[in-house]
Amino acid sequence: MSIELVCPAGGLPALKAAVDNGANCVYAGFKDDTNARNFSGLNFDDASLREGIRYAHSHGAKVLIALNTYPQTENWQRWTAAVDKAADFGVDAIILADIGLMDYAQRAQPNLRLHLSVQGSATSYEAINFYRERFNIQRAVLPRVLSLAQVEQVVKNTPVEIEVFGFGGLCVMVEGRCALSAYATGTSPNCNGACSPGKAVRWEQTPQGMETRLAGILIDRFADGERAGYPTLCKGRFEVDDATYYAIEEPTSLNTLELLPQLMDIGIRAIKIEGRQRSPAYVAQVTKVWREAIDLCQKDAARFAPKAAWMAELNKVSEGQSHTLGAYNRPWK
Amino acid sequence: MKISLGPNLFYWPKQTTLDFYAAVAQMPVDIVYLGETVCSRRHELRAEDWLDVARQLADAGKEVVLASQALIESESDLKALRRLVDNGEFRVEANEMGAVRLLAEKKLPWVAGMSLNVFNGHTLNLLAQMGATRWVMPPEASRETLAGILADKPAALETEVFAYGRLPLAWSARCFTARRFNLQKDTCEFKCIDFPDGMLLKTREHQDFLVINGIQTMSAKTYNLLREMPQAAGVEVLRLSPQAQGMAEVVAAARRALAGASTDLAGDYCNGFWHGQPGLELVETAS
């Protein structure tokens, strides 16, 4: 069974880069808080979406629209209008997290294919089958918390296609279950579609070193010569019981390239590349490597091994310049 | 307005837990949520022990609800969940959609827990149609969001708000307590038991920020809506979250607040979420 490569598109140039380099699907969002990458300068207006869909479809690729934040009663119509717009534009599927919105989509756009977003926090086949039975979800994106054996157990017990993250930034928390940014900055991934937002960030050179703050809270401090990373809240150094360290998560990124034969073997239907906030060059580079890897692996899984050149290319664009197998393999378990 | 005691989010020795609930039986709370919702490795009380506690509290006149685990990872997690759903005596609080599926399938009444992400009335109505008889607002929601949700709430559905305690903010597959001790999660030595209110996480300038509680991350400040709750339209249950010390005082303060008296308790408090602000803010309100 073939496995789809699902690549991020923060804008039209990234979408074209993904398609040109062999993505089977690109995922994108509208220019507002209806999606979980609600960053300024990112996402699609009507004209760019129309052109993006035309471009993707003419090259045999699909376009998925993420509407994966949680609408509130007072802005409900904006989310339902986004569902209708996605359908009118002829996208291939929408990616949802809120069951109210799934219910709406199912009734208003019965021909529109629905995917369960990672923001839905569904980690078991019981949960995924719930979404299937109630809302006819065709595919589910798993949160980045399960081991490979646990992923396999999910696949075996649901008819829903399973998509997993293969590469990119790593949320250490269960997606859809993290209010850390809302607590510190008031910007909620669940409701506003952003985490540790740029407007709350301050970089400050001090006698102690470069300090990064989020809403005034010291997230990290870097010595001269240390590479100062973006102050994503969970990736800072903190003090716990008199030790100062990356108390929650080290700033690394996920790379599961070496697990590709196993992912295909257990029946994963799609690999997702994270990074709608990243550049078209990142998208082109990562898509190219993963396309080549998937094609090779589909030809001869038994003899598949990641090429050193691929890993070097991917490490170049990794956050923190290093990578991890994440939860799939649990060195920390 | 009723007062509930949420599930204990921390890990205490068995005898400490039994003593705590023996005391709770004498406290003026109406509803008690029981069970381990955070980590499947915490085993001081087994399923049967929890049922014993549940029966004792029911005999003392409390409404008892058994809370399900919020993050389901393994087949044994699912087995425990099925056992909970099939307990045959007590209502269950569903903390993820797998539990909702099982409870709805059996046509049982259940409580929609605060990790189900209910942010609009459409979602709440769907859960009510599936058998939810009460729902707990996600702590990050504001009073405006609540008002919007309640505008088209089914009449029979009760609304509960997390009103006192350290806020559960995030869940992970990783254990941050084990990480602090350079231990693997599977051989964690159950370090959580040494920290009855979690481990304080401070910034590098020594500011209290978060609390590590195994795979859960919490607020360092205590969320306190005791002043706000008596005036909160549509809220029918006020939830207090268990803490190792001073629970009876918190319950008494909540009772006083509901009676319109002063709620003064000493502590490092926040209430921002309720007021539409960052959660750690403390918005001054008239008492």
XYZ file of C-alpha atoms in Angstrom:
620
model
C 0.000 0.000 0.000
C 1.374 3.386 -0.901
C 2.144 5.988 1.674
C 1.353 9.673 1.068
C 3.805 12.462 1.718
C 1.932 15.389 3.282
C 3.865 18.662 3.196
C 3.336 22.080 4.768
C 2.503 25.221 2.833
C 2.524 28.525 4.656
C 2.018 30.323 1.356
C 1.869 29.863 -2.407
C 5.672 29.656 -2.956
C 5.927 26.891 -0.335
C 2.966 25.072 -1.869
C 4.617 25.116 -5.281
C 7.935 24.015 -3.742
C 6.175 21.056 -2.104
C 4.383 20.043 -5.289
C 7.498 20.475 -7.453
C 9.509 18.261 -5.121
C 7.038 15.421 -4.977
C 4.492 16.005 -2.214
C 1.326 13.921 -2.598
C -0.607 16.401 -0.477
C -0.009 19.888 0.770
C -1.770 21.259 3.813
C -2.530 24.921 4.292
C -4.719 27.338 6.206
C -6.655 30.571 5.830
C -5.344 33.904 7.057
C -6.931 33.836 10.519
C -7.307 31.906 13.745
C -9.269 29.074 12.115
C -5.963 27.182 11.858
C -3.154 26.283 14.247
C -0.452 28.285 12.428
C -2.074 31.688 12.749
C 1.082 33.734 12.206
C 1.285 37.102 10.466
C 2.486 36.933 6.876
C 1.450 33.290 6.632
C -1.407 31.406 4.969
C -3.717 31.820 1.998
C -6.113 34.472 0.772
C -8.721 33.587 -1.856
C -6.545 34.349 -4.871
C -3.512 32.437 -3.629
C -5.631 29.481 -2.559
C -7.354 29.325 -5.943
C -3.979 29.380 -7.688
C -2.541 26.875 -5.192
C -5.321 24.384 -5.764
C -5.059 24.814 -9.535
C -1.303 24.258 -9.375
C -1.495 21.243 -7.085
C -4.320 19.554 -8.972
C -2.661 20.113 -12.353
C 0.380 18.268 -10.934
C -1.639 15.457 -9.396
C -1.292 16.644 -5.792
C -4.046 17.185 -3.226
C -4.734 20.226 -1.077
C -5.862 19.824 2.529
C -7.098 22.795 4.543
C -6.481 22.861 8.295
C -9.425 24.307 10.251
C -8.074 22.777 13.390
C -8.636 25.286 16.154
C -11.634 25.311 18.474
C -14.337 27.820 17.484
C -16.168 29.690 20.205
C -19.840 30.514 20.167
C -19.267 34.190 19.326
C -17.055 33.459 16.317
C -18.694 30.192 15.253
C -19.841 31.561 11.877
C -16.280 32.328 10.841
C -15.326 28.673 11.196
C -18.447 27.380 9.407
C -17.855 29.917 6.617
C -14.302 28.567 6.353
C -15.660 25.008 5.980
C -18.015 26.183 3.224
C -15.269 28.143 1.509
C -12.915 25.169 1.524
C -15.649 23.060 -0.066
C -16.475 25.741 -2.659
C -12.829 26.031 -3.634
C -12.664 22.297 -4.232
C -10.091 21.274 -1.625
C -9.535 17.550 -1.206
C -10.145 17.394 2.544
C -10.390 19.572 5.623
C -8.554 18.833 8.857
C -10.716 19.436 11.945
C -10.428 19.150 15.722
C -13.771 20.395 17.096
C -16.689 17.940 17.029
C -19.226 20.754 16.678
C -17.509 21.828 13.489
C -17.288 18.205 12.269
C -21.027 17.881 12.740
C -21.564 21.073 10.770
C -19.234 19.967 7.964
C -20.875 16.589 7.699
C -24.326 18.153 7.328
C -23.483 21.189 5.214
C -20.829 19.620 2.992
C -21.574 15.892 2.886
C -19.169 15.294 0.015
C -16.221 16.927 1.720
C -13.642 14.508 3.120
C -12.830 15.012 6.810
C -9.515 14.381 8.561
C -9.090 14.427 12.323
C -6.406 16.939 13.293
C -3.625 16.181 15.716
C -5.278 18.952 17.768
C -8.128 16.510 18.454
C -5.770 14.658 20.862
C -6.992 11.216 19.788
C -4.373 8.713 20.941
C -6.363 5.454 20.982
C -8.398 3.518 18.447
C -11.434 3.919 20.693
C -11.161 7.685 20.324
C -10.459 7.513 16.594
C -13.356 5.129 16.022
C -15.583 7.559 17.909
C -14.791 10.245 15.322
C -15.325 7.741 12.523
C -18.719 6.564 13.750
C -20.046 9.983 14.634
C -18.519 12.185 11.950
C -17.252 9.852 9.229
C -13.628 10.855 9.670
C -11.537 9.258 6.923
C -8.094 9.916 8.319
C -6.621 10.729 11.735
C -3.344 12.459 12.514
C -1.810 10.974 15.669
C -0.380 13.172 18.421
C 3.389 12.786 18.727
C 3.191 10.785 21.949
C 2.840 7.111 21.018
C 5.564 4.510 20.633
C 5.776 2.586 17.379
C 4.153 -0.469 18.984
C 1.305 1.704 20.247
C 0.865 3.259 16.805
C 0.652 -0.241 15.335
C -2.031 -1.181 17.855
C -4.074 1.837 16.724
C -3.708 0.971 13.033
C -4.785 -2.641 13.615
C -7.992 -1.624 15.350
C -9.449 1.076 13.148
C -10.551 1.392 9.529
C -9.488 5.067 9.648
C -6.329 5.927 7.694
C -3.539 6.881 10.082
C -1.187 9.778 9.421
C 1.867 10.357 11.612
C 4.412 13.129 11.903
C 7.670 12.255 10.204
C 9.756 15.364 10.427
C 9.888 18.860 11.881
C 9.363 20.802 15.066
C 8.403 18.675 18.003
C 5.601 19.395 20.446
C 6.466 17.533 23.604
C 2.944 18.062 24.931
C -0.115 16.273 23.604
C -1.446 18.552 20.899
C -4.806 20.038 21.834
C -3.962 19.490 25.504
C -1.568 22.332 26.160
C -2.529 25.668 27.680
C 1.010 26.737 28.647
C 1.096 29.570 26.113
C -2.408 30.670 27.108
C -1.292 30.685 30.738
C 1.806 32.799 30.117
C 0.810 35.007 27.179
C -2.959 34.746 26.727
C -2.453 33.310 23.229
C -3.982 29.853 23.120
C -3.025 27.183 20.579
C -6.502 25.703 20.992
C -8.470 28.885 20.374
C -6.091 31.383 18.733
C -3.986 28.993 16.684
C -0.593 30.114 17.974
C 1.891 29.241 20.732
C 4.512 31.501 22.315
C 3.626 34.309 19.851
C 6.252 36.655 18.421
C 4.507 39.705 19.839
C 5.223 38.421 23.371
C 8.914 37.713 22.697
C 11.774 39.920 23.873
C 15.488 39.360 23.151
C 17.829 41.244 25.417
C 21.607 41.308 25.624
C 22.533 41.549 29.309
C 25.748 41.216 31.321
C 24.637 37.618 32.079
C 24.214 36.864 28.377
C 21.444 36.963 25.791
C 18.098 36.645 27.546
C 14.907 35.529 25.856
C 11.596 36.384 27.437
C 7.993 35.538 26.764
C 5.472 37.987 28.213
C 8.261 39.108 30.540
C 8.988 35.591 31.802
C 12.626 34.554 31.436
C 12.604 31.470 29.196
C 16.352 31.109 28.707
C 19.700 32.825 28.958
C 22.559 32.086 26.566
C 26.283 32.435 27.086
C 28.361 34.141 24.402
C 28.820 31.730 21.549
C 25.742 29.693 22.451
C 23.081 29.668 19.749
C 20.089 31.522 21.191
C 16.878 29.730 20.215
C 13.370 31.135 19.907
C 11.734 31.197 23.355
C 9.076 28.560 22.827
C 7.795 28.162 26.330
C 8.454 24.450 26.809
C 11.951 24.633 25.291
C 13.601 26.916 27.824
C 15.981 26.190 30.664
C 14.469 26.356 34.113
C 15.338 25.575 37.717
C 13.784 22.555 39.359
C 14.968 21.508 42.784
C 18.218 23.500 42.382
C 19.140 22.076 38.982
C 19.064 24.317 35.891
C 18.369 22.413 32.668
C 15.919 21.920 29.833
C 13.286 20.885 32.343
C 10.643 19.995 29.775
C 12.153 19.556 26.346
C 15.434 20.111 24.565
C 15.108 22.107 21.376
C 15.479 19.292 18.873
C 13.340 18.325 15.945
C 11.695 15.074 14.968
C 13.168 12.948 12.200
C 11.776 9.451 11.661
C 13.402 8.732 8.318
C 15.063 5.571 9.617
C 11.691 4.238 10.794
C 10.165 4.518 7.323
C 10.179 0.761 6.528
C 8.474 0.024 9.858
C 5.924 2.804 9.408
C 5.035 1.427 5.988
C 4.978 -2.117 7.296
C 2.488 -1.400 10.056
C 0.164 0.297 7.574
C 0.678 4.028 8.101
C -1.051 5.762 5.193
C 0.558 9.177 5.335
C 3.638 10.923 6.687
C 3.274 14.520 7.712
C 6.063 17.075 7.539
C 5.715 19.866 10.099
C 6.528 23.479 9.278
C 3.929 25.768 7.704
C 5.830 28.611 9.375
C 9.055 27.614 7.587
C 10.462 28.939 4.304
C 9.792 27.593 0.783
C 13.453 26.519 0.761
C 12.879 24.361 3.851
C 9.774 22.842 2.282
C 11.613 22.122 -0.971
C 14.571 20.545 0.806
C 12.609 18.355 3.204
C 10.076 17.287 0.578
C 12.822 16.315 -1.852
C 14.605 14.111 0.685
C 11.437 12.434 1.905
C 10.145 11.848 -1.644
C 13.360 10.093 -2.567
C 13.324 8.075 0.647
C 9.701 6.974 0.272
C 10.226 5.992 -3.366
C 13.287 3.933 -2.484
C 11.593 2.339 0.480
C 8.519 1.422 -1.576
C 10.768 -0.249 -4.100
C 12.760 -2.277 -1.593
C 11.912 -1.823 2.064
C 14.156 -4.661 3.230
C 17.283 -2.942 1.977
C 16.263 0.581 2.901
C 18.655 2.647 4.975
C 18.683 6.421 5.224
C 21.483 7.935 3.154
C 23.991 10.019 5.040
C 23.428 12.831 2.542
C 19.697 12.900 3.366
C 20.331 13.091 7.088
C 22.866 15.866 6.554
C 20.372 17.846 4.452
C 17.640 17.378 7.046
C 19.893 18.243 9.966
C 20.733 21.517 8.230
C 17.121 22.651 8.474
C 16.376 21.119 11.881
C 15.452 23.223 14.861
C 18.350 23.063 17.307
C 20.468 21.408 14.573
C 19.843 17.935 15.933
C 17.124 15.382 15.595
C 15.319 12.735 17.572
C 13.019 9.798 16.935
C 10.593 11.358 19.413
C 8.080 9.115 21.090
C 8.276 6.396 18.443
C 11.418 5.180 20.074
C 11.671 6.085 23.722
C 15.202 6.510 24.984
C 13.699 8.475 27.858
C 11.109 5.884 28.673
C -24.466 26.098 43.714
C -22.895 22.777 44.631
C -19.269 22.217 45.595
C -17.269 19.395 44.094
C -13.838 18.023 44.861
C -12.018 17.192 41.629
C -9.898 14.075 41.165
C -6.598 14.265 43.043
C -4.054 15.148 40.368
C -1.075 14.302 42.602
C 0.313 10.965 43.773
C 0.117 10.256 47.473
C 0.814 7.122 49.544
C -2.192 4.863 49.938
C -2.771 5.622 53.608
C -2.490 9.374 52.981
C -5.106 9.067 50.250
C -7.445 6.994 52.434
C -7.060 9.451 55.317
C -7.702 12.367 52.966
C -10.982 10.902 51.733
C -12.036 9.875 55.229
C -11.711 13.568 56.096
C -13.511 14.569 52.887
C -16.480 12.447 53.964
C -16.931 14.923 56.828
C -16.431 18.062 54.699
C -19.317 20.098 53.285
C -18.761 19.077 49.645
C -21.581 17.668 47.518
C -19.693 15.796 44.816
C -16.395 13.911 44.889
C -14.482 12.848 41.771
C -12.180 9.891 42.325
C -9.461 8.030 40.495
C -6.103 8.443 38.809
C -6.408 10.737 35.793
C -2.752 11.620 35.212
C -0.470 8.565 35.015
C -1.223 4.860 34.597
C 1.929 3.952 36.503
C 0.538 5.335 39.744
C -0.788 2.285 41.530
C -0.969 3.015 45.273
C -4.711 2.507 44.991
C -6.028 -0.246 42.714
C -9.391 -0.084 40.978
C -11.000 -2.018 43.863
C -9.511 0.388 46.431
C -11.014 3.324 44.596
C -14.401 1.608 44.575
C -14.143 1.078 48.342
C -13.433 4.780 48.812
C -16.291 5.596 46.456
C -18.749 3.497 48.489
C -17.641 5.067 51.761
C -18.155 8.538 50.340
C -21.526 7.555 48.867
C -22.550 6.239 52.303
C -21.566 9.627 53.713
C -24.054 11.223 51.318
C -21.665 12.395 48.616
C -22.346 12.065 44.923
C -19.368 10.087 43.614
C -18.023 10.226 40.054
C -15.138 8.071 38.801
C -12.789 10.066 36.554
C -11.072 8.504 33.536
C -7.436 8.905 32.536
C -6.872 11.898 30.227
C -4.094 10.427 28.089
C -4.668 6.881 26.841
C -1.624 5.246 25.285
C -1.619 1.479 25.718
C -3.972 -1.463 25.503
C -3.815 -1.798 29.289
C -4.950 1.834 29.575
C -7.966 0.864 27.470
C -8.642 -2.188 29.645
C -8.687 0.010 32.730
C -10.988 2.428 30.928
C -13.433 -0.336 30.003
C -13.439 -1.547 33.615
C -14.223 1.965 34.764
C -17.076 2.355 32.269
C -18.507 -1.027 33.341
C -18.268 -0.365 37.092
C -22.057 -0.571 37.365
C -22.359 1.746 40.383
C -20.993 5.212 39.747
C -21.117 7.817 37.036
C -17.928 8.281 35.027
C -16.187 11.503 34.012
C -14.893 11.121 30.439
C -11.561 12.838 29.904
C -10.947 11.842 26.289
C -13.122 10.746 23.377
C -12.436 7.022 23.761
C -14.290 7.152 27.073
C -17.086 9.112 25.402
C -17.430 6.391 22.782
C -17.687 3.597 25.362
C -20.094 5.481 27.635
C -22.364 6.580 24.777
C -22.401 3.048 23.366
C -23.713 1.766 26.705
C -26.200 4.626 26.915
C -24.909 5.568 30.356
C -25.120 9.075 31.827
C -21.665 10.641 32.189
C -19.749 13.822 32.942
C -17.787 15.599 30.193
C -14.396 16.349 31.735
C -12.408 19.538 31.272
C -9.929 18.074 28.789
C -12.644 17.443 26.164
C -12.154 20.959 24.759
C -15.714 22.242 24.805
C -15.502 25.827 23.550
C -18.890 26.252 21.826
C -22.532 25.344 22.298
C -22.666 23.065 19.249
C -20.035 20.793 20.710
C -21.701 20.824 24.115
C -25.074 19.923 22.609
C -23.545 16.987 20.765
C -22.025 15.670 24.000
C -25.405 16.067 25.734
C -27.043 14.026 22.967
C -24.452 11.319 23.636
C -25.445 11.142 27.292
C -23.454 13.843 29.103
C -25.401 15.070 32.125
C -22.781 17.553 33.334
C -19.760 19.235 31.761
C -16.656 20.843 33.165
C -15.478 23.993 31.396
C -11.882 23.905 30.078
C -9.931 26.051 32.576
C -8.490 28.224 29.811
C -11.985 29.406 28.813
C -13.165 32.838 29.985
C -16.491 33.896 31.434
C -17.382 35.403 28.007
C -16.677 32.063 26.346
C -18.800 30.374 29.007
C -21.675 32.793 28.429
C -21.535 31.993 24.710
C -21.546 28.252 25.325
C -24.427 28.486 27.788
C -26.600 30.545 25.406
C -27.893 27.359 23.802
C -27.171 24.780 26.472
C -29.678 21.958 26.970
C -31.625 22.636 30.183
C -30.807 19.340 31.875
C -27.052 19.671 31.541
C -25.156 20.936 34.603
C -22.174 23.276 34.304
C -19.079 22.880 36.481
C -16.104 25.240 36.699
C -12.596 24.531 38.028
C -12.500 27.234 40.697
C -9.616 26.461 43.042
C -6.256 24.734 42.748
C -3.130 24.489 40.664
C -4.242 24.480 37.021
C -3.555 21.391 34.974
C -2.107 23.065 31.861
C -0.566 20.328 29.708
C -0.139 16.579 29.283
C 2.750 14.764 27.642
C 3.878 11.204 26.972
C 7.060 12.192 28.739
C 7.486 12.291 32.474
C 9.149 15.483 33.628
C 9.513 14.298 37.194
C 11.469 11.239 36.006
C 13.456 13.550 33.731
C 14.499 15.670 36.716
C 16.093 12.587 38.271
C 17.547 11.290 34.986
C 15.274 8.278 35.242
C 13.446 6.479 32.468
C 9.677 6.744 32.630
C 9.251 2.971 32.877
C 11.639 2.783 35.821
C 10.710 6.103 37.396
C 10.877 4.829 40.987
C 7.506 6.571 41.420
C 9.272 9.792 42.354
C 5.978 11.713 42.183
C 5.078 10.272 45.568
C 7.807 12.439 47.152
C 6.139 15.618 45.901
C 2.572 15.761 47.256
C 1.882 19.102 45.511
C 4.214 18.596 42.540
C 7.724 19.986 41.889
C 8.125 23.714 41.539
C 9.699 24.887 38.271
C 11.292 28.340 38.463
C 12.800 30.645 35.873
C 16.543 31.296 35.910
C 15.810 34.426 37.904
C 14.080 32.286 40.560
C 10.507 33.268 39.705
C 7.941 30.553 40.446
C 6.423 29.634 37.102
C 5.092 26.090 36.696
C 4.726 22.848 38.609
C 5.853 19.491 37.311
C 3.525 16.649 38.188
C 4.767 13.577 36.325
C 3.506 13.790 32.737
C 1.390 16.798 33.631
C 2.504 20.436 33.784
C 0.576 22.741 36.103
C 0.514 26.376 37.126
C 2.717 27.368 40.044
C 0.055 29.815 41.138
C -3.215 28.569 42.546
C -6.211 29.391 40.375
C -8.789 30.999 42.609
C -12.273 31.966 41.448
C -13.909 31.840 44.863
C -14.719 35.556 44.665
C -16.067 35.273 41.142
C -18.146 32.105 41.408
C -21.076 33.317 43.527
C -21.913 35.858 40.805
C -21.156 33.548 37.874
C -24.314 33.117 35.834
C -25.107 29.567 34.814
C -22.459 27.837 36.939
C -24.028 25.073 39.020
C -20.965 23.292 40.409
C -17.778 24.847 41.734
C -14.783 22.509 41.601
C -11.990 22.526 44.165
C -8.854 20.594 43.288
C -7.280 18.464 46.027
C -4.080 19.700 47.686
C -1.957 18.025 50.317
C -2.505 20.594 53.068
C -5.393 22.770 54.143
C -8.183 21.229 52.081
C -10.746 21.661 54.852
C -9.925 25.398 54.976
C -10.383 25.697 51.215
C -13.754 23.945 51.385
C -14.800 26.196 54.269
C -13.715 29.281 52.298
C -15.723 28.133 49.295
C -18.778 27.645 51.521
C -18.292 31.137 52.963
C -17.959 32.572 49.465
C -21.212 30.965 48.385
C -22.874 32.370 51.501
C -21.731 35.844 50.470
C -19.043 36.221 53.134
C -15.322 36.950 52.840
C -13.166 34.320 51.152
C -9.808 35.533 52.365
C -7.222 32.797 52.039
C -3.509 33.444 51.885
C -1.743 32.246 48.765
C -0.121 33.016 45.436
C -3.277 33.276 43.341
C -4.236 33.857 39.735
C -7.575 34.168 37.956
C -6.610 35.511 34.515
C -8.297 32.884 32.355
C -11.730 33.663 33.760
C -11.254 37.349 32.933
C -9.970 36.707 29.400
C -6.351 37.477 30.385
C -3.216 35.321 30.464
C -3.950 32.628 33.035
C -1.229 33.698 35.478
C -2.663 37.212 35.886
C -4.517 38.195 39.013
C -7.377 40.539 38.192
C -8.559 42.351 41.290
C -12.283 41.958 41.874
C -14.565 43.244 44.602
C -15.081 40.628 47.273
